[in-house]
Amino acid sequence: MSATSTQAICWATRRAASSTRRTGLDGRPLVNLVFVAGCYGPADQLQGLIDATPAWGTCTVPVGTYLPAVIPAGKDGMKLVSAKAGATIIDSKNRSRCLLVESKNVTLEGFTFRSGYAAADDEGGDGGGVLEKSGATSLVVSNCTFEACVAAASGGGLGVAKSVKDCKFTDCTAGTGGGVSSAQTTEDC
């Protein structure tokens, strides 16, 4: 599939990871399937991948650069994981927040959130890179990088989280909390 394609090939399964030989809708073999959902396609298909993953499912995102997305309500317990730490990038190009999390108990691992922007009239201007909207303070973020993210109010890189571990914050700014607005625990950041 070419990089300029406007269609994505997506698949999903409700079963746990297995080594069963399967094929995607495009006929490509899916050997040693290790994720619940996935997509081959252009940068704007991250949302399709998230939408295809059920609550409490694990979704491994292929290496690449993606546009912003939302983990909507009803995806509680979702684990969103980069296929290779630091090589899966969500870049909003200073147009919006990189990722809005509306579900509870979500885990993010290995992503780079770049050039996120939270305007004052967008969820109170918090969390330029990532914001947990659910209000449950249940988001777990590990091994992520936040680069050049801006929030009008607080949390240039990350709005609210339960736990932040092994994360890097570079050139993130906000009215308060340039890197992180609020986290119950932070470790090795």
mmCIF file with all atom_site columns, N, CA and C in Angstrom, residues 32-82:
data_model
loop_
_atom_site.group_PDB
_atom_site.id
_atom_site.type_symbol
_atom_site.label_atom_id
_atom_site.label_alt_id
_atom_site.label_comp_id
_atom_site.label_asym_id
_atom_site.label_entity_id
_atom_site.label_seq_id
_atom_site.pdbx_PDB_ins_code
_atom_site.Cartn_x
_atom_site.Cartn_y
_atom_site.Cartn_z
_atom_site.occupancy
_atom_site.B_iso_or_equiv
_atom_site.pdbx_formal_charge
_atom_site.auth_seq_id
_atom_site.auth_comp_id
_atom_site.auth_asym_id
_atom_site.auth_atom_id
_atom_site.pdbx_PDB_model_num
ATOM 1   N N  . ASN A 1 32 ? 1.549   -14.575 14.268 1.00 0.00 ? 32 ASN A N  1
ATOM 2   C CA . ASN A 1 32 ? 1.834   -14.190 15.651 1.00 0.00 ? 32 ASN A CA 1
ATOM 3   C C  . ASN A 1 32 ? 1.146   -12.882 16.013 1.00 0.00 ? 32 ASN A C  1
ATOM 4   N N  . LEU A 1 33 ? -0.119  -12.835 15.786 1.00 0.00 ? 33 LEU A N  1
ATOM 5   C CA . LEU A 1 33 ? -0.928  -11.654 16.068 1.00 0.00 ? 33 LEU A CA 1
ATOM 6   C C  . LEU A 1 33 ? -0.755  -11.260 17.535 1.00 0.00 ? 33 LEU A C  1
ATOM 7   N N  . VAL A 1 34 ? -0.289  -10.041 17.773 1.00 0.00 ? 34 VAL A N  1
ATOM 8   C CA . VAL A 1 34 ? -0.034  -9.612  19.139 1.00 0.00 ? 34 VAL A CA 1
ATOM 9   C C  . VAL A 1 34 ? -0.869  -8.407  19.519 1.00 0.00 ? 34 VAL A C  1
ATOM 10  N N  . PHE A 1 35 ? -1.833  -8.044  18.714 1.00 0.00 ? 35 PHE A N  1
ATOM 11  C CA . PHE A 1 35 ? -2.680  -6.927  19.068 1.00 0.00 ? 35 PHE A CA 1
ATOM 12  C C  . PHE A 1 35 ? -4.106  -7.231  18.706 1.00 0.00 ? 35 PHE A C  1
ATOM 13  N N  . VAL A 1 36 ? -4.990  -6.489  19.311 1.00 0.00 ? 36 VAL A N  1
ATOM 14  C CA . VAL A 1 36 ? -6.407  -6.698  19.109 1.00 0.00 ? 36 VAL A CA 1
ATOM 15  C C  . VAL A 1 36 ? -6.869  -6.019  17.833 1.00 0.00 ? 36 VAL A C  1
ATOM 16  N N  . ALA A 1 37 ? -6.224  -4.917  17.472 1.00 0.00 ? 37 ALA A N  1
ATOM 17  C CA . ALA A 1 37 ? -6.629  -4.193  16.267 1.00 0.00 ? 37 ALA A CA 1
ATOM 18  C C  . ALA A 1 37 ? -5.400  -3.569  15.631 1.00 0.00 ? 37 ALA A C  1
ATOM 19  N N  . GLY A 1 38 ? -5.505  -3.272  14.358 1.00 0.00 ? 38 GLY A N  1
ATOM 20  C CA . GLY A 1 38 ? -4.390  -2.628  13.677 1.00 0.00 ? 38 GLY A CA 1
ATOM 21  C C  . GLY A 1 38 ? -4.820  -2.064  12.344 1.00 0.00 ? 38 GLY A C  1
ATOM 22  N N  . CYS A 1 39 ? -3.989  -1.230  11.759 1.00 0.00 ? 39 CYS A N  1
ATOM 23  C CA . CYS A 1 39 ? -4.284  -0.620  10.472 1.00 0.00 ? 39 CYS A CA 1
ATOM 24  C C  . CYS A 1 39 ? -3.028  -0.501  9.634  1.00 0.00 ? 39 CYS A C  1
ATOM 25  N N  . TYR A 1 40 ? -3.197  -0.700  8.335  1.00 0.00 ? 40 TYR A N  1
ATOM 26  C CA . TYR A 1 40 ? -2.197  -0.288  7.366  1.00 0.00 ? 40 TYR A CA 1
ATOM 27  C C  . TYR A 1 40 ? -2.815  0.930   6.713  1.00 0.00 ? 40 TYR A C  1
ATOM 28  N N  . GLY A 1 41 ? -2.171  2.044   6.646  1.00 0.00 ? 41 GLY A N  1
ATOM 29  C CA . GLY A 1 41 ? -2.780  3.170   5.968  1.00 0.00 ? 41 GLY A CA 1
ATOM 30  C C  . GLY A 1 41 ? -2.143  4.489   6.312  1.00 0.00 ? 41 GLY A C  1
ATOM 31  N N  . PRO A 1 42 ? -2.775  5.562   5.869  1.00 0.00 ? 42 PRO A N  1
ATOM 32  C CA . PRO A 1 42 ? -2.213  6.899   6.050  1.00 0.00 ? 42 PRO A CA 1
ATOM 33  C C  . PRO A 1 42 ? -2.281  7.373   7.491  1.00 0.00 ? 42 PRO A C  1
ATOM 34  N N  . ALA A 1 43 ? -1.605  8.484   7.741  1.00 0.00 ? 43 ALA A N  1
ATOM 35  C CA . ALA A 1 43 ? -1.458  9.022   9.091  1.00 0.00 ? 43 ALA A CA 1
ATOM 36  C C  . ALA A 1 43 ? -2.774  9.313   9.787  1.00 0.00 ? 43 ALA A C  1
ATOM 37  N N  . ASP A 1 44 ? -3.824  9.578   9.050  1.00 0.00 ? 44 ASP A N  1
ATOM 38  C CA . ASP A 1 44 ? -5.081  9.943   9.696  1.00 0.00 ? 44 ASP A CA 1
ATOM 39  C C  . ASP A 1 44 ? -5.887  8.717   10.144 1.00 0.00 ? 44 ASP A C  1
ATOM 40  N N  . GLN A 1 45 ? -5.309  7.527   10.101 1.00 0.00 ? 45 GLN A N  1
ATOM 41  C CA . GLN A 1 45 ? -6.064  6.332   10.457 1.00 0.00 ? 45 GLN A CA 1
ATOM 42  C C  . GLN A 1 45 ? -5.848  5.844   11.878 1.00 0.00 ? 45 GLN A C  1
ATOM 43  N N  . LEU A 1 46 ? -5.130  6.585   12.715 1.00 0.00 ? 46 LEU A N  1
ATOM 44  C CA . LEU A 1 46 ? -4.978  6.197   14.110 1.00 0.00 ? 46 LEU A CA 1
ATOM 45  C C  . LEU A 1 46 ? -6.348  6.099   14.778 1.00 0.00 ? 46 LEU A C  1
ATOM 46  N N  . GLN A 1 47 ? -7.248  7.012   14.455 1.00 0.00 ? 47 GLN A N  1
ATOM 47  C CA . GLN A 1 47 ? -8.577  6.974   15.067 1.00 0.00 ? 47 GLN A CA 1
ATOM 48  C C  . GLN A 1 47 ? -9.308  5.679   14.719 1.00 0.00 ? 47 GLN A C  1
ATOM 49  N N  . GLY A 1 48 ? -9.160  5.201   13.503 1.00 0.00 ? 48 GLY A N  1
ATOM 50  C CA . GLY A 1 48 ? -9.788  3.938   13.109 1.00 0.00 ? 48 GLY A CA 1
ATOM 51  C C  . GLY A 1 48 ? -9.245  2.767   13.907 1.00 0.00 ? 48 GLY A C  1
ATOM 52  N N  . LEU A 1 49 ? -7.965  2.775   14.166 1.00 0.00 ? 49 LEU A N  1
ATOM 53  C CA . LEU A 1 49 ? -7.335  1.729   14.951 1.00 0.00 ? 49 LEU A CA 1
ATOM 54  C C  . LEU A 1 49 ? -7.884  1.748   16.380 1.00 0.00 ? 49 LEU A C  1
ATOM 55  N N  . ILE A 1 50 ? -7.971  2.926   16.966 1.00 0.00 ? 50 ILE A N  1
ATOM 56  C CA . ILE A 1 50 ? -8.518  3.070   18.325 1.00 0.00 ? 50 ILE A CA 1
ATOM 57  C C  . ILE A 1 50 ? -9.971  2.617   18.359 1.00 0.00 ? 50 ILE A C  1
ATOM 58  N N  . ASP A 1 51 ? -10.753 3.050   17.374 1.00 0.00 ? 51 ASP A N  1
ATOM 59  C CA . ASP A 1 51 ? -12.171 2.694   17.338 1.00 0.00 ? 51 ASP A CA 1
ATOM 60  C C  . ASP A 1 51 ? -12.388 1.185   17.203 1.00 0.00 ? 51 ASP A C  1
ATOM 61  N N  . ALA A 1 52 ? -11.455 0.482   16.544 1.00 0.00 ? 52 ALA A N  1
ATOM 62  C CA . ALA A 1 52 ? -11.585 -0.961  16.344 1.00 0.00 ? 52 ALA A CA 1
ATOM 63  C C  . ALA A 1 52 ? -11.200 -1.775  17.571 1.00 0.00 ? 52 ALA A C  1
ATOM 64  N N  . THR A 1 53 ? -10.588 -1.143  18.551 1.00 0.00 ? 53 THR A N  1
ATOM 65  C CA . THR A 1 53 ? -10.140 -1.851  19.754 1.00 0.00 ? 53 THR A CA 1
ATOM 66  C C  . THR A 1 53 ? -11.227 -1.793  20.826 1.00 0.00 ? 53 THR A C  1
ATOM 67  N N  . PRO A 1 54 ? -11.623 -2.942  21.370 1.00 0.00 ? 54 PRO A N  1
ATOM 68  C CA . PRO A 1 54 ? -12.660 -2.943  22.405 1.00 0.00 ? 54 PRO A CA 1
ATOM 69  C C  . PRO A 1 54 ? -12.125 -2.485  23.762 1.00 0.00 ? 54 PRO A C  1
ATOM 70  N N  . ALA A 1 55 ? -13.032 -2.178  24.661 1.00 0.00 ? 55 ALA A N  1
ATOM 71  C CA . ALA A 1 55 ? -12.653 -1.861  26.039 1.00 0.00 ? 55 ALA A CA 1
ATOM 72  C C  . ALA A 1 55 ? -11.813 -3.012  26.579 1.00 0.00 ? 55 ALA A C  1
ATOM 73  N N  . TRP A 1 56 ? -10.816 -2.688  27.370 1.00 0.00 ? 56 TRP A N  1
ATOM 74  C CA . TRP A 1 56 ? -9.891  -3.627  27.998 1.00 0.00 ? 56 TRP A CA 1
ATOM 75  C C  . TRP A 1 56 ? -9.011  -4.351  26.982 1.00 0.00 ? 56 TRP A C  1
ATOM 76  N N  . GLY A 1 57 ? -9.020  -3.894  25.734 1.00 0.00 ? 57 GLY A N  1
ATOM 77  C CA . GLY A 1 57 ? -8.175  -4.479  24.705 1.00 0.00 ? 57 GLY A CA 1
ATOM 78  C C  . GLY A 1 57 ? -6.828  -3.794  24.631 1.00 0.00 ? 57 GLY A C  1
ATOM 79  N N  . THR A 1 58 ? -5.860  -4.485  24.066 1.00 0.00 ? 58 THR A N  1
ATOM 80  C CA . THR A 1 58 ? -4.531  -3.926  23.825 1.00 0.00 ? 58 THR A CA 1
ATOM 81  C C  . THR A 1 58 ? -4.388  -3.642  22.346 1.00 0.00 ? 58 THR A C  1
ATOM 82  N N  . CYS A 1 59 ? -3.913  -2.468  22.034 1.00 0.00 ? 59 CYS A N  1
ATOM 83  C CA . CYS A 1 59 ? -3.753  -2.031  20.663 1.00 0.00 ? 59 CYS A CA 1
ATOM 84  C C  . CYS A 1 59 ? -2.309  -1.589  20.438 1.00 0.00 ? 59 CYS A C  1
ATOM 85  N N  . THR A 1 60 ? -1.576  -2.320  19.610 1.00 0.00 ? 60 THR A N  1
ATOM 86  C CA . THR A 1 60 ? -0.208  -1.949  19.286 1.00 0.00 ? 60 THR A CA 1
ATOM 87  C C  . THR A 1 60 ? -0.239  -1.133  17.999 1.00 0.00 ? 60 THR A C  1
ATOM 88  N N  . VAL A 1 61 ? 0.257   0.090   18.076 1.00 0.00 ? 61 VAL A N  1
ATOM 89  C CA . VAL A 1 61 ? 0.212   1.019   16.945 1.00 0.00 ? 61 VAL A CA 1
ATOM 90  C C  . VAL A 1 61 ? 1.511   0.885   16.150 1.00 0.00 ? 61 VAL A C  1
ATOM 91  N N  . PRO A 1 62 ? 1.415   0.617   14.848 1.00 0.00 ? 62 PRO A N  1
ATOM 92  C CA . PRO A 1 62 ? 2.622   0.488   14.023 1.00 0.00 ? 62 PRO A CA 1
ATOM 93  C C  . PRO A 1 62 ? 3.469   1.761   14.037 1.00 0.00 ? 62 PRO A C  1
ATOM 94  N N  . VAL A 1 63 ? 4.753   1.595   13.806 1.00 0.00 ? 63 VAL A N  1
ATOM 95  C CA . VAL A 1 63 ? 5.685   2.718   13.722 1.00 0.00 ? 63 VAL A CA 1
ATOM 96  C C  . VAL A 1 63 ? 5.213   3.674   12.631 1.00 0.00 ? 63 VAL A C  1
ATOM 97  N N  . GLY A 1 64 ? 5.264   4.963   12.899 1.00 0.00 ? 64 GLY A N  1
ATOM 98  C CA . GLY A 1 64 ? 4.860   5.974   11.923 1.00 0.00 ? 64 GLY A CA 1
ATOM 99  C C  . GLY A 1 64 ? 4.478   7.256   12.625 1.00 0.00 ? 64 GLY A C  1
ATOM 100 N N  . THR A 1 65 ? 4.041   8.227   11.838 1.00 0.00 ? 65 THR A N  1
ATOM 101 C CA . THR A 1 65 ? 3.596   9.513   12.369 1.00 0.00 ? 65 THR A CA 1
ATOM 102 C C  . THR A 1 65 ? 2.105   9.648   12.094 1.00 0.00 ? 65 THR A C  1
ATOM 103 N N  . TYR A 1 66 ? 1.344   9.970   13.130 1.00 0.00 ? 66 TYR A N  1
ATOM 104 C CA . TYR A 1 66 ? -0.114  10.011  13.067 1.00 0.00 ? 66 TYR A CA 1
ATOM 105 C C  . TYR A 1 66 ? -0.647  11.378  13.453 1.00 0.00 ? 66 TYR A C  1
ATOM 106 N N  . LEU A 1 67 ? -1.853  11.655  12.997 1.00 0.00 ? 67 LEU A N  1
ATOM 107 C CA . LEU A 1 67 ? -2.572  12.867  13.379 1.00 0.00 ? 67 LEU A CA 1
ATOM 108 C C  . LEU A 1 67 ? -3.252  12.635  14.726 1.00 0.00 ? 67 LEU A C  1
ATOM 109 N N  . PRO A 1 68 ? -3.713  13.706  15.402 1.00 0.00 ? 68 PRO A N  1
ATOM 110 C CA . PRO A 1 68 ? -4.350  13.567  16.713 1.00 0.00 ? 68 PRO A CA 1
ATOM 111 C C  . PRO A 1 68 ? -5.561  12.639  16.696 1.00 0.00 ? 68 PRO A C  1
ATOM 112 N N  . ALA A 1 69 ? -5.875  12.106  17.882 1.00 0.00 ? 69 ALA A N  1
ATOM 113 C CA . ALA A 1 69 ? -6.989  11.170  18.014 1.00 0.00 ? 69 ALA A CA 1
ATOM 114 C C  . ALA A 1 69 ? -7.646  11.325  19.382 1.00 0.00 ? 69 ALA A C  1
ATOM 115 N N  . VAL A 1 70 ? -8.759  10.617  19.549 1.00 0.00 ? 70 VAL A N  1
ATOM 116 C CA . VAL A 1 70 ? -9.509  10.598  20.807 1.00 0.00 ? 70 VAL A CA 1
ATOM 117 C C  . VAL A 1 70 ? -9.756  9.144   21.190 1.00 0.00 ? 70 VAL A C  1
ATOM 118 N N  . ILE A 1 71 ? -9.482  8.807   22.447 1.00 0.00 ? 71 ILE A N  1
ATOM 119 C CA . ILE A 1 71 ? -9.920  7.520   22.981 1.00 0.00 ? 71 ILE A CA 1
ATOM 120 C C  . ILE A 1 71 ? -11.266 7.820   23.623 1.00 0.00 ? 71 ILE A C  1
ATOM 121 N N  . PRO A 1 72 ? -12.371 7.478   22.938 1.00 0.00 ? 72 PRO A N  1
ATOM 122 C CA . PRO A 1 72 ? -13.692 7.896   23.404 1.00 0.00 ? 72 PRO A CA 1
ATOM 123 C C  . PRO A 1 72 ? -14.171 7.141   24.649 1.00 0.00 ? 72 PRO A C  1
ATOM 124 N N  . ALA A 1 73 ? -15.194 7.675   25.281 1.00 0.00 ? 73 ALA A N  1
ATOM 125 C CA . ALA A 1 73 ? -15.834 6.997   26.403 1.00 0.00 ? 73 ALA A CA 1
ATOM 126 C C  . ALA A 1 73 ? -16.252 5.608   25.935 1.00 0.00 ? 73 ALA A C  1
ATOM 127 N N  . GLY A 1 74 ? -16.192 4.645   26.837 1.00 0.00 ? 74 GLY A N  1
ATOM 128 C CA . GLY A 1 74 ? -16.568 3.278   26.485 1.00 0.00 ? 74 GLY A CA 1
ATOM 129 C C  . GLY A 1 74 ? -15.372 2.402   26.133 1.00 0.00 ? 74 GLY A C  1
ATOM 130 N N  . LYS A 1 75 ? -14.164 2.959   26.182 1.00 0.00 ? 75 LYS A N  1
ATOM 131 C CA . LYS A 1 75 ? -12.945 2.193   25.887 1.00 0.00 ? 75 LYS A CA 1
ATOM 132 C C  . LYS A 1 75 ? -12.140 1.986   27.179 1.00 0.00 ? 75 LYS A C  1
ATOM 133 N N  . ASP A 1 76 ? -12.844 1.891   28.308 1.00 0.00 ? 76 ASP A N  1
ATOM 134 C CA . ASP A 1 76 ? -12.180 1.734   29.602 1.00 0.00 ? 76 ASP A CA 1
ATOM 135 C C  . ASP A 1 76 ? -11.197 0.567   29.565 1.00 0.00 ? 76 ASP A C  1
ATOM 136 N N  . GLY A 1 77 ? -10.032 0.782   30.198 1.00 0.00 ? 77 GLY A N  1
ATOM 137 C CA . GLY A 1 77 ? -9.036  -0.274  30.294 1.00 0.00 ? 77 GLY A CA 1
ATOM 138 C C  . GLY A 1 77 ? -8.192  -0.469  29.048 1.00 0.00 ? 77 GLY A C  1
ATOM 139 N N  . MET A 1 78 ? -8.397  0.332   28.022 1.00 0.00 ? 78 MET A N  1
ATOM 140 C CA . MET A 1 78 ? -7.628  0.178   26.789 1.00 0.00 ? 78 MET A CA 1
ATOM 141 C C  . MET A 1 78 ? -6.150  0.420   27.058 1.00 0.00 ? 78 MET A C  1
ATOM 142 N N  . LYS A 1 79 ? -5.317  -0.386  26.423 1.00 0.00 ? 79 LYS A N  1
ATOM 143 C CA . LYS A 1 79 ? -3.867  -0.225  26.505 1.00 0.00 ? 79 LYS A CA 1
ATOM 144 C C  . LYS A 1 79 ? -3.395  0.114   25.096 1.00 0.00 ? 79 LYS A C  1
ATOM 145 N N  . LEU A 1 80 ? -2.907  1.343   24.902 1.00 0.00 ? 80 LEU A N  1
ATOM 146 C CA . LEU A 1 80 ? -2.427  1.821   23.611 1.00 0.00 ? 80 LEU A CA 1
ATOM 147 C C  . LEU A 1 80 ? -0.906  1.816   23.669 1.00 0.00 ? 80 LEU A C  1
ATOM 148 N N  . VAL A 1 81 ? -0.283  0.980   22.834 1.00 0.00 ? 81 VAL A N  1
ATOM 149 C CA . VAL A 1 81 ? 1.152   0.735   22.915 1.00 0.00 ? 81 VAL A CA 1
ATOM 150 C C  . VAL A 1 81 ? 1.821   0.999   21.571 1.00 0.00 ? 81 VAL A C  1
ATOM 151 N N  . SER A 1 82 ? 2.951   1.678   21.597 1.00 0.00 ? 82 SER A N  1
ATOM 152 C CA . SER A 1 82 ? 3.749   1.895   20.395 1.00 0.00 ? 82 SER A CA 1
ATOM 153 C C  . SER A 1 82 ? 4.458   0.597   20.028 1.00 0.00 ? 82 SER A C  1
#
